[in-house]
PDB file of C-alpha atoms in Angstrom:
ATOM      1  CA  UNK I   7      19.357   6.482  11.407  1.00 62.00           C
ATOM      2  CA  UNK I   8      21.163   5.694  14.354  1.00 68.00           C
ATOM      3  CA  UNK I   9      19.526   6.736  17.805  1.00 66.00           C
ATOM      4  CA  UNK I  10      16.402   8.908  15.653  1.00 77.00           C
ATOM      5  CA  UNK I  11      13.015   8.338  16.935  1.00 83.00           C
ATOM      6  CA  UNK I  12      10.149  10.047  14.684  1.00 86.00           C
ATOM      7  CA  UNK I  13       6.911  10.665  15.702  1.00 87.00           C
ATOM      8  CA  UNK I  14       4.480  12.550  13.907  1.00 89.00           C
ATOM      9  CA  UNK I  15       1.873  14.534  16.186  1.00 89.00           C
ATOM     10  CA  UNK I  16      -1.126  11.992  16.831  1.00 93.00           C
ATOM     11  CA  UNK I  17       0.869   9.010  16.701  1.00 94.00           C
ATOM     12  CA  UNK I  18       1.064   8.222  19.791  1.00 96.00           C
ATOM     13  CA  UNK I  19      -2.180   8.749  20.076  1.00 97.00           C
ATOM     14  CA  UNK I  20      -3.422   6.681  17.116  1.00 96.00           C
ATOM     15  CA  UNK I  21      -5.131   9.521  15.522  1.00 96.00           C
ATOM     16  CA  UNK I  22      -6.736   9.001  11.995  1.00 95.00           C
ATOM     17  CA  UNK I  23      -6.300  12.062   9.952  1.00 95.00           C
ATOM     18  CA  UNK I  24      -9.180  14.736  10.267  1.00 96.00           C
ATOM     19  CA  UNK I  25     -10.891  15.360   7.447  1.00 94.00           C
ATOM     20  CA  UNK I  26     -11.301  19.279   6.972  1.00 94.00           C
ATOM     21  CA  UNK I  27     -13.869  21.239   5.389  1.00 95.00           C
ATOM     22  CA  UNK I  28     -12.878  23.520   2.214  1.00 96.00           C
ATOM     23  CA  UNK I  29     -13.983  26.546   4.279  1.00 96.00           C
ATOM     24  CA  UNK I  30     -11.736  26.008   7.052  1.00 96.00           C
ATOM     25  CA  UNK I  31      -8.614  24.978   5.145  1.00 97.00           C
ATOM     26  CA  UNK I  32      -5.806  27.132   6.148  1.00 96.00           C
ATOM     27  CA  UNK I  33      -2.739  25.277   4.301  1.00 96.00           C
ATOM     28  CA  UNK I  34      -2.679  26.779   0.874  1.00 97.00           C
ATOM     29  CA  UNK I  35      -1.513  23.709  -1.165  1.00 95.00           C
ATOM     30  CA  UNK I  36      -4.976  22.375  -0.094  1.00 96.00           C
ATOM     31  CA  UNK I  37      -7.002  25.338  -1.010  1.00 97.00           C
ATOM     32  CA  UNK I  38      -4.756  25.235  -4.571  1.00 97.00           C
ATOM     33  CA  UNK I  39      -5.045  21.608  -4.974  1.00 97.00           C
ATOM     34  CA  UNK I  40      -8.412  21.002  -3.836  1.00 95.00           C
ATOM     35  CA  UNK I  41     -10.465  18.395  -3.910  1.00 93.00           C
ATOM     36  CA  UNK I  42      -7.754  16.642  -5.628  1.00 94.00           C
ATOM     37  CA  UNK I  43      -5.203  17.250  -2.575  1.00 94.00           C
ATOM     38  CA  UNK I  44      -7.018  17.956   0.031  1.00 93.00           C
ATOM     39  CA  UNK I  45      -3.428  19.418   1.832  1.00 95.00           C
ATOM     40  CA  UNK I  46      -1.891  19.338   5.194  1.00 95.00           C
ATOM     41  CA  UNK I  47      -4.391  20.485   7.028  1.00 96.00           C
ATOM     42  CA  UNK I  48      -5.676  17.035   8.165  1.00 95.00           C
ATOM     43  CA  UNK I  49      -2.770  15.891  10.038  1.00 94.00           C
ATOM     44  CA  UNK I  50      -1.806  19.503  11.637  1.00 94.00           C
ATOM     45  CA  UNK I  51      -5.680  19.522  13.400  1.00 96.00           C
ATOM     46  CA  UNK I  52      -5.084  20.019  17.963  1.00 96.00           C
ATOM     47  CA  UNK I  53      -3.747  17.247  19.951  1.00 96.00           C
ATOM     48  CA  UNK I  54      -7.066  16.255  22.144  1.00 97.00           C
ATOM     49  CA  UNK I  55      -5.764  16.663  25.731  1.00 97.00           C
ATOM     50  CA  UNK I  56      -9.435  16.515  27.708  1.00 96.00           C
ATOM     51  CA  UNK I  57     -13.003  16.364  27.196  1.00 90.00           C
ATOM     52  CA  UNK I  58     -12.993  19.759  27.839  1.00 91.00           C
ATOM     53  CA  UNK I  59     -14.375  22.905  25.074  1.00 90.00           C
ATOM     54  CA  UNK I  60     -11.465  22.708  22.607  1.00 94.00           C
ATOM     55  CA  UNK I  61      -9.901  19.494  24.196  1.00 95.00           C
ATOM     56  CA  UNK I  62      -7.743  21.408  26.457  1.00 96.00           C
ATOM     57  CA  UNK I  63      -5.603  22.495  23.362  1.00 95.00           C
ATOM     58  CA  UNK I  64      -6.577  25.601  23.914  1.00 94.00           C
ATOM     59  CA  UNK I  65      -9.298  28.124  25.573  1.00 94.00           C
ATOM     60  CA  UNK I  66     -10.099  30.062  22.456  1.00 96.00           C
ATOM     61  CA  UNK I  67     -11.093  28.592  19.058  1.00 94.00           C
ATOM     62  CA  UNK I  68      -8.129  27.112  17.316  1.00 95.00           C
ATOM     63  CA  UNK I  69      -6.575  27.818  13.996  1.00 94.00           C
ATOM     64  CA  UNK I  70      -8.233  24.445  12.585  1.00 96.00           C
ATOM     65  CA  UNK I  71     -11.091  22.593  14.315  1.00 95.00           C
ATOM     66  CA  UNK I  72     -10.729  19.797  15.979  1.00 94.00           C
ATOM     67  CA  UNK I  73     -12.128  16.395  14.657  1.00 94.00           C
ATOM     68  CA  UNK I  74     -15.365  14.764  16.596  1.00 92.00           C
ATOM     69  CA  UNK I  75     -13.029  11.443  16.086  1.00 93.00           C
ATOM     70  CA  UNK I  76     -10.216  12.227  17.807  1.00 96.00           C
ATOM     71  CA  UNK I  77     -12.086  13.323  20.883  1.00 96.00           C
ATOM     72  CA  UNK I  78     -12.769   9.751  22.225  1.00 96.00           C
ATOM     73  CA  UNK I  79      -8.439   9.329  22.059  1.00 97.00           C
ATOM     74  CA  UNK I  80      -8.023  12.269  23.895  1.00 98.00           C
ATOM     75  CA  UNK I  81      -4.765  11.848  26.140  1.00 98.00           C
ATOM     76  CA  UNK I  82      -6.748  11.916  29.410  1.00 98.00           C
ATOM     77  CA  UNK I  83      -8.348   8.979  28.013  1.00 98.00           C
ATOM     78  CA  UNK I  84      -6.039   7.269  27.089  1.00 98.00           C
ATOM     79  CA  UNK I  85      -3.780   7.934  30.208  1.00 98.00           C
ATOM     80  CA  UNK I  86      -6.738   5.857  31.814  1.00 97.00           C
ATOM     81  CA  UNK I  87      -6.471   2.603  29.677  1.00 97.00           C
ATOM     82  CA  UNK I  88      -3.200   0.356  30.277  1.00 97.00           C
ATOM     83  CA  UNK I  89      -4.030  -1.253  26.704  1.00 95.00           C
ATOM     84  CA  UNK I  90      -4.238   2.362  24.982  1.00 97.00           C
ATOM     85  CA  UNK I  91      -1.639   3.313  22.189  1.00 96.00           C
ATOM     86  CA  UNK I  92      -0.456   6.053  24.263  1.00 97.00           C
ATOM     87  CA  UNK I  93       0.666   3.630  27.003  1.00 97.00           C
ATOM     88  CA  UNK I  94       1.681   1.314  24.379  1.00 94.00           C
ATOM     89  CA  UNK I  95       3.814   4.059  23.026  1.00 94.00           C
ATOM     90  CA  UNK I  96       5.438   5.029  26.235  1.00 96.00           C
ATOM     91  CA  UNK I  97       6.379   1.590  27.033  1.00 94.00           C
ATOM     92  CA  UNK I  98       7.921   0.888  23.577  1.00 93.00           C
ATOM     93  CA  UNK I  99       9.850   4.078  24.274  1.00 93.00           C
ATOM     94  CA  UNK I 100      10.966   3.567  27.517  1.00 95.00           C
ATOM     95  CA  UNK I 101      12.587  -0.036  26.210  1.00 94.00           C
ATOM     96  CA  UNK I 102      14.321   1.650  23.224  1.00 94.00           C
ATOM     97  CA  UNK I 103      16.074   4.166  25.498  1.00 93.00           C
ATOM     98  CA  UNK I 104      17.474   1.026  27.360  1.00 95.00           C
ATOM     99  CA  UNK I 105      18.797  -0.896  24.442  1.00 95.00           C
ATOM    100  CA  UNK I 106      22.250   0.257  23.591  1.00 95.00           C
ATOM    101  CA  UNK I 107      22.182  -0.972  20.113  1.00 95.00           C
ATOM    102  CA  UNK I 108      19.471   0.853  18.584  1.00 94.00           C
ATOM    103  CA  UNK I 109      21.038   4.370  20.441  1.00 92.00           C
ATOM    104  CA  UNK I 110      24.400   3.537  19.300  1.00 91.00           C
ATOM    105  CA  UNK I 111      24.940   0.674  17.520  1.00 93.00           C
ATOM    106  CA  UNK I 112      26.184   0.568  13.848  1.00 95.00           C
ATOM    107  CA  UNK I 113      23.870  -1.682  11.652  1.00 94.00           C
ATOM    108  CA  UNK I 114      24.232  -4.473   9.225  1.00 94.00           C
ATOM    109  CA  UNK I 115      21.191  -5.799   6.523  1.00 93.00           C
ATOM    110  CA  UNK I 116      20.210  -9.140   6.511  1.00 92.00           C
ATOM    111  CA  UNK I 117      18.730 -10.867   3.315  1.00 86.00           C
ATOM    112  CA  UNK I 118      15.288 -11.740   3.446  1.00 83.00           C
ATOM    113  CA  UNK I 119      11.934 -11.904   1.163  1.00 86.00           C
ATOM    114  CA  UNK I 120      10.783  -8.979  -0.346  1.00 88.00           C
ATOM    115  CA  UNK I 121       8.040  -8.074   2.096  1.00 92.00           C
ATOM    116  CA  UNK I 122      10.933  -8.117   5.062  1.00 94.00           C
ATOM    117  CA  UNK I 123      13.023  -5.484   6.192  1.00 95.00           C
ATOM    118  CA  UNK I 124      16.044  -6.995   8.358  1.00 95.00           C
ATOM    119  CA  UNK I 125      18.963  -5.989   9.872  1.00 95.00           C
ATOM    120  CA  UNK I 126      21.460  -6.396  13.618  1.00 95.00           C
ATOM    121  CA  UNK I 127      21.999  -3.480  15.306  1.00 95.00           C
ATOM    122  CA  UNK I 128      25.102  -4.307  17.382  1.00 96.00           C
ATOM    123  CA  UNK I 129      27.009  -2.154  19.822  1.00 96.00           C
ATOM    124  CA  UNK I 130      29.951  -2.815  22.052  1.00 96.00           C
ATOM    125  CA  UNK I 131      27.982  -5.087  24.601  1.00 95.00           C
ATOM    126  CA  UNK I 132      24.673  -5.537  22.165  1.00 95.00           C
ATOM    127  CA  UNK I 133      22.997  -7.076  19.508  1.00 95.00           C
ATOM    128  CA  UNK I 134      19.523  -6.616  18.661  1.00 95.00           C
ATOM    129  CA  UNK I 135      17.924  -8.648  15.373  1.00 94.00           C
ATOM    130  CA  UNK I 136      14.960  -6.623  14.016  1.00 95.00           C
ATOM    131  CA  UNK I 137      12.635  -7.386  11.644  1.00 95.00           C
ATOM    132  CA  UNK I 138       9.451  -5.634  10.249  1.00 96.00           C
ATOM    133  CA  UNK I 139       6.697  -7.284   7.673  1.00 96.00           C
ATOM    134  CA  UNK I 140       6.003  -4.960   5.867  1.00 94.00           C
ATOM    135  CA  UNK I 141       3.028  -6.226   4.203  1.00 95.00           C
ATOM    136  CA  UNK I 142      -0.586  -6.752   5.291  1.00 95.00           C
ATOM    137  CA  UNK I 143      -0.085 -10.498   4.833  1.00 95.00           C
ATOM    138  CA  UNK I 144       1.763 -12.817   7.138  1.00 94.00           C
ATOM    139  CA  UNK I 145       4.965 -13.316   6.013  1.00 94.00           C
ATOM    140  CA  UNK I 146       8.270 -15.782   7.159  1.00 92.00           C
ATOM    141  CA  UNK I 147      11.739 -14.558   8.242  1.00 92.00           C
ATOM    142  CA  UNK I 148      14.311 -16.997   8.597  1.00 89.00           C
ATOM    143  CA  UNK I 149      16.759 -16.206  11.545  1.00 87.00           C
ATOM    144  CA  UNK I 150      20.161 -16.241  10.841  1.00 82.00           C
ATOM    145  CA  UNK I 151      22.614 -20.191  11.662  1.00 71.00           C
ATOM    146  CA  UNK I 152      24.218 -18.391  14.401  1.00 76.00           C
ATOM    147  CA  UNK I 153      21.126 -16.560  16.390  1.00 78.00           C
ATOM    148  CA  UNK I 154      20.304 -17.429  19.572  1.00 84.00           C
ATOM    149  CA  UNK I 155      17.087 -15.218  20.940  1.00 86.00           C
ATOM    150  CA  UNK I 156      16.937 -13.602  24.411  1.00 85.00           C
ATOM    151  CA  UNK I 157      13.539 -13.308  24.142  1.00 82.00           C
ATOM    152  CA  UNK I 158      13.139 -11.828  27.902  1.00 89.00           C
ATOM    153  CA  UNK I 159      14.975  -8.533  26.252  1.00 89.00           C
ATOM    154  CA  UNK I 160      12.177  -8.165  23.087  1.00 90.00           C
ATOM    155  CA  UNK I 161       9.370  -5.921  21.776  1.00 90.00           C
ATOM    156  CA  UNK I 162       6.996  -7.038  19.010  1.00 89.00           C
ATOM    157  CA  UNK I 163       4.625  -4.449  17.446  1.00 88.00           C
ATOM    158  CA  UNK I 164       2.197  -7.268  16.104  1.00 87.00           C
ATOM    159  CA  UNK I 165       2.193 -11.347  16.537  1.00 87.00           C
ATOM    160  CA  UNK I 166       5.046 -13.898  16.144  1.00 88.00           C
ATOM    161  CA  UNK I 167       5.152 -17.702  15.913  1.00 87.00           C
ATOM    162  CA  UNK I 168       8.660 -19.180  16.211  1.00 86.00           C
ATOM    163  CA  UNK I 169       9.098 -23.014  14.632  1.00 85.00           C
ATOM    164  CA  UNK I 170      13.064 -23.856  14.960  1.00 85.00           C
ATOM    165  CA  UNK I 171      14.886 -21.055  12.707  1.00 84.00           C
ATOM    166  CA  UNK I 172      11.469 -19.613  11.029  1.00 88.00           C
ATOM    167  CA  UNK I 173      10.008 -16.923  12.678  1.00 90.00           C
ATOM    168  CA  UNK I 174       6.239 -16.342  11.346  1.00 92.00           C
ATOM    169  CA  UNK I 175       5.389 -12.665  11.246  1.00 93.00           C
ATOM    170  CA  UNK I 176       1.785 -11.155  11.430  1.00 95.00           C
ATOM    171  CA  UNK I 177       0.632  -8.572   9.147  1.00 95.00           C
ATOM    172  CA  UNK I 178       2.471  -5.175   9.170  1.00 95.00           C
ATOM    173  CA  UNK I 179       4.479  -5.988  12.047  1.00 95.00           C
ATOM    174  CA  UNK I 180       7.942  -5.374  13.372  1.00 94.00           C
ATOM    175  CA  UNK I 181      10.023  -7.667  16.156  1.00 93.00           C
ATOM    176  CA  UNK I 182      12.877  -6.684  18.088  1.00 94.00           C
ATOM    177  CA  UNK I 183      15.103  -9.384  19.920  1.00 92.00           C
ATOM    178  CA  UNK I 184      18.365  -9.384  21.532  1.00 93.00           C
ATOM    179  CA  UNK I 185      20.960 -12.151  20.318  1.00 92.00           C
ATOM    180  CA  UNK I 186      22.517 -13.951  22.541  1.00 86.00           C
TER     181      UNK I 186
END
């Protein structure tokens, strides 16, 4: 949708889900469901803020415990490392909000294989061609007659290869470029 981030909690930090013990489930479609559906509970666990008791969530025990392997991507961590996915999420962030198109633009699909996902998103004074493999294979996008790349106004989540109008896309990766 036009101009929506989403971001679940422990995205940005690259969190795996937690897994939670039976005992200290607290979502009741888990305790239902269980072992079959383990629930929500996984994804709900505290955001890891230090290396402090409780990660610096909070100073009393929290509703659900906190996962040993989220501790080592604990924001204060992470704030540390240039390379982390919390920086890497910032950045990406701080591009989008200057990119006109993808706050405002109106968007048209572009045909490509089945393990693509293409469209433009073009505004008054921008047009930005994205792409996203949505596979875990490598996959080929060919850019549309007309398309002329900035590429000093991109973003790739993941690894491209450009050879005349093919782009080659790396596993599970996406590619934003403004046209010229």
């Amino acid at each position: 949708m036009r101009g929506s981030v989403c971001l679940y909690q422990g995205d940005e930090l690259a969190l795996p889900e937690a897994d939670i013990e039976y005992l200290d489930l607290c979502d009741p479609y888990g305790i239902r469901f269980w072992p079959r559906f383990k629930g929500r509970d996984g994804c709900r666990t505290p955001i890891p803020w230090n290396e402090n008791q409780y990660a610096g969530f909070s100073e009393i025990k929290p509703w659900l415990p906190l996962a040993e392997s989220h501790l080592p991507l604990a924001v204060s961590i992470q704030q540390q490392d240039a390379e982390s996915m919390l920086n890497y999420c910032k950045h990406l962030l701080q591009w989008r909000k200057k990119q006109e198109a993808l706050l405002e633009g109106q968007m048209t699909h572009l045909a490509a294989n089945e393990s693509i996902l293409s469209f433009v998103r073009k505004s008054a004074n921008q047009s930005i061609l994205c792409i996203f493999n949505l596979t875990e294979q490598k996959s080929d996008f060919q850019l549309p007659v007309k398309a002329k790349l900035n590429e000093k106004n991109s973003f790739s989540l993941g690894l491209y290869l450009q050879q005349g109008r093919q782009l080659k896309l790396s596993a599970m990766s996406a590619l934003f470029i403004e046209l010229m």
